[in-house]
Amino acid sequence: MSTRPLPATKAPTMADVARLASVSVPTVSRVLNGNVNVSQSKRERVLDAVKELNFRPSFAARALASARPEAVAVVSGNTSQYGYAETLRGIENTCRREGLSTIISVIDSDEPAEVDRVVSQVLSQPIVGVIVLKFDPPGVAVLDRLVDKLPVVAVSGLRDTRVSQAMLDETRAAEELTGYLLDLGHATVHHVRVPPSRREDGRTTGWRRALRRAGKEVPETLDATWEPASGRAVGRRLAGDAGVTAVFCGNDEIAMGVVRGLNDAGRRVPEDVSVVGFDDHPLSELWAPSLTTVRQDFHGLGSRAVQLLGAEIEDTDNVGRLSNERPAVVVRDSAAPPQQG
């Protein structure tokens, strides 16, 4: 039997036990499940490997050992967006580490026929549970249909006490970012929002709350799509209002578009108008000027969702738990005090 050590940072999996014991993964699962249809020599090799590796069966391993399915279904909207893609990467990486596979279902709209298609697709799969990215109306619609049908975890969005949920505290982060602009001396902050999951998302709520707490004017929100070009159009429109000195955008891609639109009309960032974003997109630091933004750990968000799902599968009393983290404001070059006079 090989005694090659595993890297210290890697938690041993059932596959590692199988490799060390020179048996198949199904054989390991049968031993863990107490199945008698395993030879004594193989059983001893598996148990020795378990001891040597200090292997502790994860919820995925227990699912396999009890002949339950070993896949997690993930429902997501616009996978081309940075936040969606990074969250999916966190889910997939963590599932793979746990010995689970992932089945990703993309939903394009919250139309009933599209929601029916995705829900039917999910329920037809041999899965241990579902993770729903609740970043947009389609995700909300799917979650509403899946509650109580099988273990479900929601990812971000507004708090839903019916299910366990992994969140990023966007509201408090948006409050802090808006407060930062006010502290620079801006009379108010305009807001370009991305499509919300419900009537109003945390980024908009935090912006509004900060302005009201400071006794500042709360301008009408300006709506963008997920396309950066829509931010450019908004930027050109804002450029015509000399009273606009600070703009908080719903994400970094839209902020980049707004900066371009302002520049198109001859207004400089940050000299004439401060522009900030949200998410800390990889390009935000390389943009000119580099964007002041909010850093969100989307990969960690996906990982936390898998951990919540595992806890729920192991113990049904774990339903309704919350894992919440506060993103961090990152100050760069795109915001400055307003010009005097």
Short mmCIF file of C-alpha atoms in Angstrom, two decimals:
data_model
loop_
_atom_site.label_atom_id
_atom_site.label_comp_id
_atom_site.label_asym_id
_atom_site.label_seq_id
_atom_site.Cartn_x
_atom_site.Cartn_y
_atom_site.Cartn_z
CA MET A 1 0.00 0.00 0.00
CA SER A 2 1.37 3.41 -1.01
CA THR A 3 2.23 5.82 1.79
CA ARG A 4 2.77 8.93 -0.32
CA PRO A 5 1.53 11.83 1.88
CA LEU A 6 -1.15 14.21 0.70
CA PRO A 7 -0.51 17.98 0.60
CA ALA A 8 -1.12 19.45 4.04
CA THR A 9 -3.71 21.91 2.76
CA LYS A 10 -5.91 19.29 1.08
CA ALA A 11 -8.61 17.61 3.14
CA PRO A 12 -8.64 13.89 2.26
CA THR A 13 -11.58 12.65 0.20
CA MET A 14 -13.09 9.24 -0.42
CA ALA A 15 -11.11 9.10 -3.66
CA ASP A 16 -7.88 9.60 -1.68
CA VAL A 17 -8.82 6.70 0.61
CA ALA A 18 -9.52 4.51 -2.42
CA ARG A 19 -6.19 5.43 -4.02
CA LEU A 20 -4.22 4.77 -0.84
CA ALA A 21 -5.97 1.44 -0.27
CA SER A 22 -5.68 0.43 -3.95
CA VAL A 23 -9.43 -0.16 -4.23
CA SER A 24 -12.31 1.52 -6.03
CA VAL A 25 -14.40 4.36 -4.60
CA PRO A 26 -17.52 2.10 -4.50
CA THR A 27 -15.52 -0.37 -2.38
CA VAL A 28 -14.67 2.41 0.08
CA SER A 29 -18.34 3.41 0.22
CA ARG A 30 -19.37 -0.18 0.92
CA VAL A 31 -16.88 -0.44 3.79
CA LEU A 32 -18.06 2.88 5.28
CA ASN A 33 -21.64 1.70 4.92
CA GLY A 34 -20.93 -1.59 6.72
CA ASN A 35 -21.64 -3.69 3.65
CA VAL A 36 -20.50 -7.31 4.16
CA ASN A 37 -19.83 -7.90 0.46
CA VAL A 38 -16.19 -6.80 0.77
CA SER A 39 -13.25 -9.14 1.30
CA GLN A 40 -11.50 -8.98 4.65
CA SER A 41 -8.20 -7.89 3.07
CA LYS A 42 -9.82 -4.99 1.20
CA ARG A 43 -11.76 -3.95 4.29
CA GLU A 44 -8.58 -3.83 6.33
CA ARG A 45 -6.77 -1.80 3.65
CA VAL A 46 -9.64 0.70 3.54
CA LEU A 47 -9.79 1.04 7.33
CA ASP A 48 -6.00 1.44 7.50
CA ALA A 49 -6.18 4.18 4.84
CA VAL A 50 -9.00 5.94 6.71
CA LYS A 51 -6.87 5.94 9.86
CA GLU A 52 -3.66 7.01 8.10
CA LEU A 53 -5.35 9.91 6.32
CA ASN A 54 -7.50 10.85 9.32
CA PHE A 55 -10.38 10.74 6.87
CA ARG A 56 -13.70 12.07 8.13
CA PRO A 57 -16.57 11.37 5.73
CA SER A 58 -18.13 14.58 4.44
CA PHE A 59 -21.83 14.86 3.76
CA ALA A 60 -20.99 13.92 0.15
CA ALA A 61 -19.18 10.76 1.25
CA ARG A 62 -22.06 9.75 3.49
CA ALA A 63 -24.46 10.32 0.62
CA LEU A 64 -22.40 8.03 -1.58
CA ALA A 65 -22.02 5.42 1.16
CA SER A 66 -25.77 5.25 1.61
CA ALA A 67 -26.39 4.99 -2.14
CA ARG A 68 -27.87 8.49 -2.28
CA PRO A 69 -27.18 10.76 -5.25
CA GLU A 70 -23.87 12.67 -5.30
CA ALA A 71 -24.62 15.77 -7.37
CA VAL A 72 -25.69 19.31 -6.48
CA ALA A 73 -27.94 21.24 -8.86
CA VAL A 74 -27.11 24.93 -9.24
CA VAL A 75 -29.56 27.40 -10.78
CA SER A 76 -28.07 30.64 -12.07
CA GLY A 77 -29.01 33.58 -14.23
CA ASN A 78 -26.53 35.56 -16.31
CA THR A 79 -23.39 33.42 -16.04
CA SER A 80 -21.39 35.89 -18.16
CA GLN A 81 -21.44 38.44 -15.32
CA TYR A 82 -18.44 38.52 -12.99
CA GLY A 83 -20.37 37.95 -9.74
CA TYR A 84 -22.34 35.01 -11.12
CA ALA A 85 -19.26 33.37 -12.67
CA GLU A 86 -17.12 33.70 -9.54
CA THR A 87 -19.89 32.37 -7.29
CA LEU A 88 -20.33 29.37 -9.59
CA ARG A 89 -16.58 28.79 -9.47
CA GLY A 90 -16.68 28.79 -5.66
CA ILE A 91 -19.57 26.31 -5.66
CA GLU A 92 -17.94 24.00 -8.19
CA ASN A 93 -14.52 24.05 -6.51
CA THR A 94 -15.98 23.28 -3.09
CA CYS A 95 -18.24 20.53 -4.43
CA ARG A 96 -15.32 18.91 -6.22
CA ARG A 97 -13.28 19.04 -3.01
CA GLU A 98 -16.14 17.24 -1.26
CA GLY A 99 -16.41 14.59 -3.98
CA LEU A 100 -19.62 16.04 -5.41
CA SER A 101 -20.39 16.90 -8.99
CA THR A 102 -22.41 19.95 -10.05
CA ILE A 103 -25.25 20.26 -12.53
CA ILE A 104 -25.72 23.87 -13.63
CA SER A 105 -29.08 25.02 -14.99
CA VAL A 106 -29.17 28.50 -16.51
CA ILE A 107 -32.44 30.43 -16.39
CA ASP A 108 -32.94 33.31 -18.82
CA SER A 109 -36.11 34.97 -17.49
CA ASP A 110 -38.79 34.78 -14.82
CA GLU A 111 -41.49 33.94 -17.38
CA PRO A 112 -43.61 31.03 -16.02
CA ALA A 113 -42.73 28.73 -18.93
CA GLU A 114 -38.98 29.29 -18.39
CA VAL A 115 -39.31 28.77 -14.63
CA ASP A 116 -41.29 25.56 -15.25
CA ARG A 117 -38.57 24.32 -17.61
CA VAL A 118 -35.77 24.86 -15.12
CA VAL A 119 -37.65 23.48 -12.12
CA SER A 120 -38.60 20.34 -14.09
CA GLN A 121 -35.00 19.94 -15.19
CA VAL A 122 -33.73 20.23 -11.61
CA LEU A 123 -36.28 17.83 -10.12
CA SER A 124 -35.59 15.21 -12.78
CA GLN A 125 -31.91 14.90 -11.72
CA PRO A 126 -30.51 12.49 -9.09
CA ILE A 127 -29.30 15.23 -6.72
CA VAL A 128 -28.66 15.77 -3.01
CA GLY A 129 -29.90 19.35 -3.08
CA VAL A 130 -30.06 22.67 -4.92
CA ILE A 131 -28.22 25.98 -4.68
CA VAL A 132 -30.07 28.93 -6.23
CA LEU A 133 -28.29 32.17 -7.11
CA LYS A 134 -30.87 34.71 -5.98
CA PHE A 135 -29.25 37.68 -7.71
CA ASP A 136 -32.17 38.45 -10.02
CA PRO A 137 -35.93 37.88 -10.56
CA PRO A 138 -35.44 34.51 -12.33
CA GLY A 139 -33.53 33.18 -9.33
CA VAL A 140 -36.24 34.40 -6.96
CA ALA A 141 -38.94 32.71 -9.08
CA VAL A 142 -37.12 29.37 -9.11
CA LEU A 143 -36.48 29.49 -5.37
CA ASP A 144 -40.18 30.08 -4.69
CA ARG A 145 -41.00 26.92 -6.64
CA LEU A 146 -38.34 24.70 -5.03
CA VAL A 147 -38.90 25.53 -1.36
CA ASP A 148 -40.03 22.44 0.61
CA LYS A 149 -39.33 20.05 -2.27
CA LEU A 150 -35.72 19.13 -1.31
CA PRO A 151 -32.72 20.67 0.49
CA VAL A 152 -32.27 24.18 -0.94
CA VAL A 153 -29.80 26.98 -0.21
CA ALA A 154 -30.22 30.52 -1.55
CA VAL A 155 -27.23 32.66 -2.46
CA SER A 156 -27.33 36.40 -1.63
CA GLY A 157 -30.31 38.64 -2.47
CA LEU A 158 -32.77 39.68 0.23
CA ARG A 159 -32.98 37.42 3.28
CA ASP A 160 -35.44 34.54 2.87
CA THR A 161 -36.05 32.77 6.19
CA ARG A 162 -37.66 29.76 4.50
CA VAL A 163 -34.24 28.42 3.48
CA SER A 164 -30.62 28.51 4.53
CA GLN A 165 -28.84 31.38 2.83
CA ALA A 166 -25.31 32.56 2.08
CA MET A 167 -25.23 36.34 1.76
CA LEU A 168 -23.01 39.33 1.22
CA ASP A 169 -24.14 42.35 3.25
CA GLU A 170 -24.45 44.69 0.28
CA THR A 171 -26.68 47.12 2.16
CA ARG A 172 -24.09 48.06 4.78
CA ALA A 173 -21.31 48.16 2.18
CA ALA A 174 -23.36 50.51 -0.03
CA GLU A 175 -24.04 52.71 3.00
CA GLU A 176 -20.32 52.90 3.72
CA LEU A 177 -19.42 53.68 0.10
CA THR A 178 -22.08 56.40 -0.16
CA GLY A 179 -20.92 57.84 3.15
CA TYR A 180 -17.36 57.93 1.82
CA LEU A 181 -18.50 60.13 -1.08
CA LEU A 182 -20.43 62.42 1.26
CA ASP A 183 -17.39 62.71 3.52
CA LEU A 184 -15.41 63.94 0.51
CA GLY A 185 -17.80 66.92 0.46
CA HIS A 186 -20.35 66.00 -2.22
CA ALA A 187 -23.79 67.52 -1.64
CA THR A 188 -25.50 64.28 -2.71
CA VAL A 189 -24.79 61.08 -4.63
CA HIS A 190 -26.61 59.95 -7.75
CA HIS A 191 -27.24 56.23 -8.22
CA VAL A 192 -27.22 54.11 -11.38
CA ARG A 193 -28.68 50.76 -10.46
CA VAL A 194 -28.43 47.37 -12.15
CA PRO A 195 -31.60 45.24 -12.54
CA PRO A 196 -32.80 44.36 -9.00
CA SER A 197 -33.92 40.89 -7.87
CA ARG A 198 -37.03 42.43 -6.33
CA ARG A 199 -38.34 45.99 -6.08
CA GLU A 200 -35.10 47.22 -4.52
CA ASP A 201 -31.82 45.48 -3.76
CA GLY A 202 -29.38 46.06 -0.92
CA ARG A 203 -27.07 48.31 -2.93
CA THR A 204 -29.88 50.76 -3.59
CA THR A 205 -31.25 50.45 -0.06
CA GLY A 206 -27.84 51.21 1.46
CA TRP A 207 -27.34 54.23 -0.83
CA ARG A 208 -30.75 55.63 0.07
CA ARG A 209 -30.25 54.99 3.79
CA ALA A 210 -26.90 56.80 3.87
CA LEU A 211 -28.32 59.88 2.17
CA ARG A 212 -31.33 60.05 4.47
CA ARG A 213 -29.19 59.60 7.57
CA ALA A 214 -27.00 62.49 6.44
CA GLY A 215 -30.03 64.66 5.65
CA LYS A 216 -29.08 64.88 1.97
CA GLU A 217 -31.27 65.02 -1.12
CA VAL A 218 -32.14 61.58 -2.49
CA PRO A 219 -32.11 61.85 -6.31
CA GLU A 220 -34.22 59.63 -8.55
CA THR A 221 -32.46 56.38 -9.39
CA LEU A 222 -31.25 55.84 -12.94
CA ASP A 223 -31.66 52.37 -14.42
CA ALA A 224 -29.05 50.52 -16.44
CA THR A 225 -29.16 47.02 -17.90
CA TRP A 226 -26.38 44.48 -17.35
CA GLU A 227 -24.62 45.82 -20.46
CA PRO A 228 -21.80 48.36 -19.88
CA ALA A 229 -23.01 50.28 -22.95
CA SER A 230 -26.16 51.19 -21.01
CA GLY A 231 -23.91 52.84 -18.41
CA ARG A 232 -22.27 54.86 -21.16
CA ALA A 233 -25.66 56.18 -22.25
CA VAL A 234 -26.48 57.13 -18.65
CA GLY A 235 -23.09 58.85 -18.31
CA ARG A 236 -23.77 61.01 -21.35
CA ARG A 237 -27.13 62.00 -19.87
CA LEU A 238 -25.62 62.84 -16.47
CA ALA A 239 -22.93 64.95 -18.13
CA GLY A 240 -25.55 67.55 -19.01
CA ASP A 241 -26.40 68.21 -15.36
CA ALA A 242 -23.79 70.46 -13.70
CA GLY A 243 -25.24 69.51 -10.29
CA VAL A 244 -24.04 65.92 -10.64
CA THR A 245 -20.70 65.59 -8.85
CA ALA A 246 -20.80 62.00 -7.52
CA VAL A 247 -22.26 58.80 -8.97
CA PHE A 248 -22.57 55.38 -7.31
CA CYS A 249 -23.04 52.59 -9.86
CA GLY A 250 -24.59 49.19 -9.19
CA ASN A 251 -21.52 47.34 -10.47
CA ASP A 252 -18.09 48.03 -11.89
CA GLU A 253 -18.96 47.31 -15.51
CA ILE A 254 -21.71 49.93 -15.41
CA ALA A 255 -19.33 52.34 -13.66
CA MET A 256 -16.83 51.88 -16.51
CA GLY A 257 -19.61 52.71 -18.97
CA VAL A 258 -20.62 55.80 -17.00
CA VAL A 259 -17.02 57.04 -16.94
CA ARG A 260 -16.80 56.60 -20.71
CA GLY A 261 -20.10 58.44 -21.23
CA LEU A 262 -18.99 61.36 -19.06
CA ASN A 263 -15.70 61.52 -20.96
CA ASP A 264 -17.60 61.50 -24.26
CA ALA A 265 -19.32 64.70 -23.15
CA GLY A 266 -16.12 66.37 -21.97
CA ARG A 267 -16.48 65.79 -18.22
CA ARG A 268 -13.47 64.39 -16.36
CA VAL A 269 -13.41 61.69 -13.67
CA PRO A 270 -12.73 62.38 -10.85
CA GLU A 271 -11.97 66.09 -11.38
CA ASP A 272 -15.52 66.98 -12.45
CA VAL A 273 -17.49 63.92 -11.36
CA SER A 274 -16.59 61.13 -8.93
CA VAL A 275 -17.71 57.66 -10.04
CA VAL A 276 -17.65 54.53 -7.89
CA GLY A 277 -18.67 50.96 -8.60
CA PHE A 278 -19.37 47.70 -6.78
CA ASP A 279 -17.94 44.12 -6.89
CA ASP A 280 -14.21 44.83 -7.50
CA HIS A 281 -14.18 43.38 -11.01
CA PRO A 282 -10.63 42.31 -12.05
CA LEU A 283 -10.55 45.18 -14.57
CA SER A 284 -11.57 47.85 -12.04
CA GLU A 285 -8.01 48.34 -10.82
CA LEU A 286 -6.70 48.59 -14.40
CA TRP A 287 -9.37 51.05 -15.61
CA ALA A 288 -8.42 54.69 -16.03
CA PRO A 289 -8.95 56.05 -13.50
CA SER A 290 -8.86 52.95 -11.29
CA LEU A 291 -12.26 52.47 -9.70
CA THR A 292 -13.13 53.00 -6.08
CA THR A 293 -15.46 50.08 -5.43
CA VAL A 294 -16.62 47.39 -3.00
CA ARG A 295 -14.76 44.09 -2.92
CA GLN A 296 -17.08 41.09 -2.69
CA ASP A 297 -15.77 37.57 -2.10
CA PHE A 298 -18.01 35.78 -4.58
CA HIS A 299 -15.86 32.64 -4.59
CA GLY A 300 -16.18 32.42 -0.81
CA LEU A 301 -19.91 33.06 -1.14
CA GLY A 302 -20.27 29.97 -3.32
CA SER A 303 -18.17 27.92 -0.93
CA ARG A 304 -20.29 28.99 2.05
CA ALA A 305 -23.43 27.96 0.15
CA VAL A 306 -22.08 24.42 -0.29
CA GLN A 307 -21.22 24.24 3.41
CA LEU A 308 -24.76 25.31 4.33
CA LEU A 309 -26.23 22.70 2.00
CA GLY A 310 -24.04 20.03 3.57
CA ALA A 311 -25.18 20.99 7.07
CA GLU A 312 -28.81 20.84 5.94
CA ILE A 313 -28.40 17.42 4.35
CA GLU A 314 -26.72 16.06 7.47
CA ASP A 315 -29.31 17.53 9.83
CA THR A 316 -32.71 18.80 8.68
CA ASP A 317 -32.83 21.02 11.79
CA ASN A 318 -30.17 23.17 10.10
CA VAL A 319 -32.72 24.63 7.66
CA GLY A 320 -32.96 28.41 7.82
CA ARG A 321 -29.36 29.15 8.85
CA LEU A 322 -27.66 32.33 7.66
CA SER A 323 -24.05 32.90 6.62
CA ASN A 324 -23.46 36.60 6.09
CA GLU A 325 -20.26 38.53 5.34
CA ARG A 326 -19.70 42.25 4.90
CA PRO A 327 -17.82 43.31 1.75
CA ALA A 328 -14.99 45.85 2.00
CA VAL A 329 -14.77 49.30 0.42
CA VAL A 330 -11.66 49.66 -1.78
CA VAL A 331 -10.51 53.28 -2.28
CA ARG A 332 -8.74 54.00 -5.56
CA ASP A 333 -8.58 56.97 -7.95
CA SER A 334 -12.08 57.52 -9.36
CA ALA A 335 -13.42 59.62 -6.47
CA ALA A 336 -12.24 63.00 -5.17
CA PRO A 337 -13.63 66.06 -3.38
CA PRO A 338 -15.87 68.23 -5.58
CA GLN A 339 -14.35 71.26 -7.24
CA GLN A 340 -14.93 74.52 -5.40
CA GLY A 341 -16.81 77.30 -7.10
#
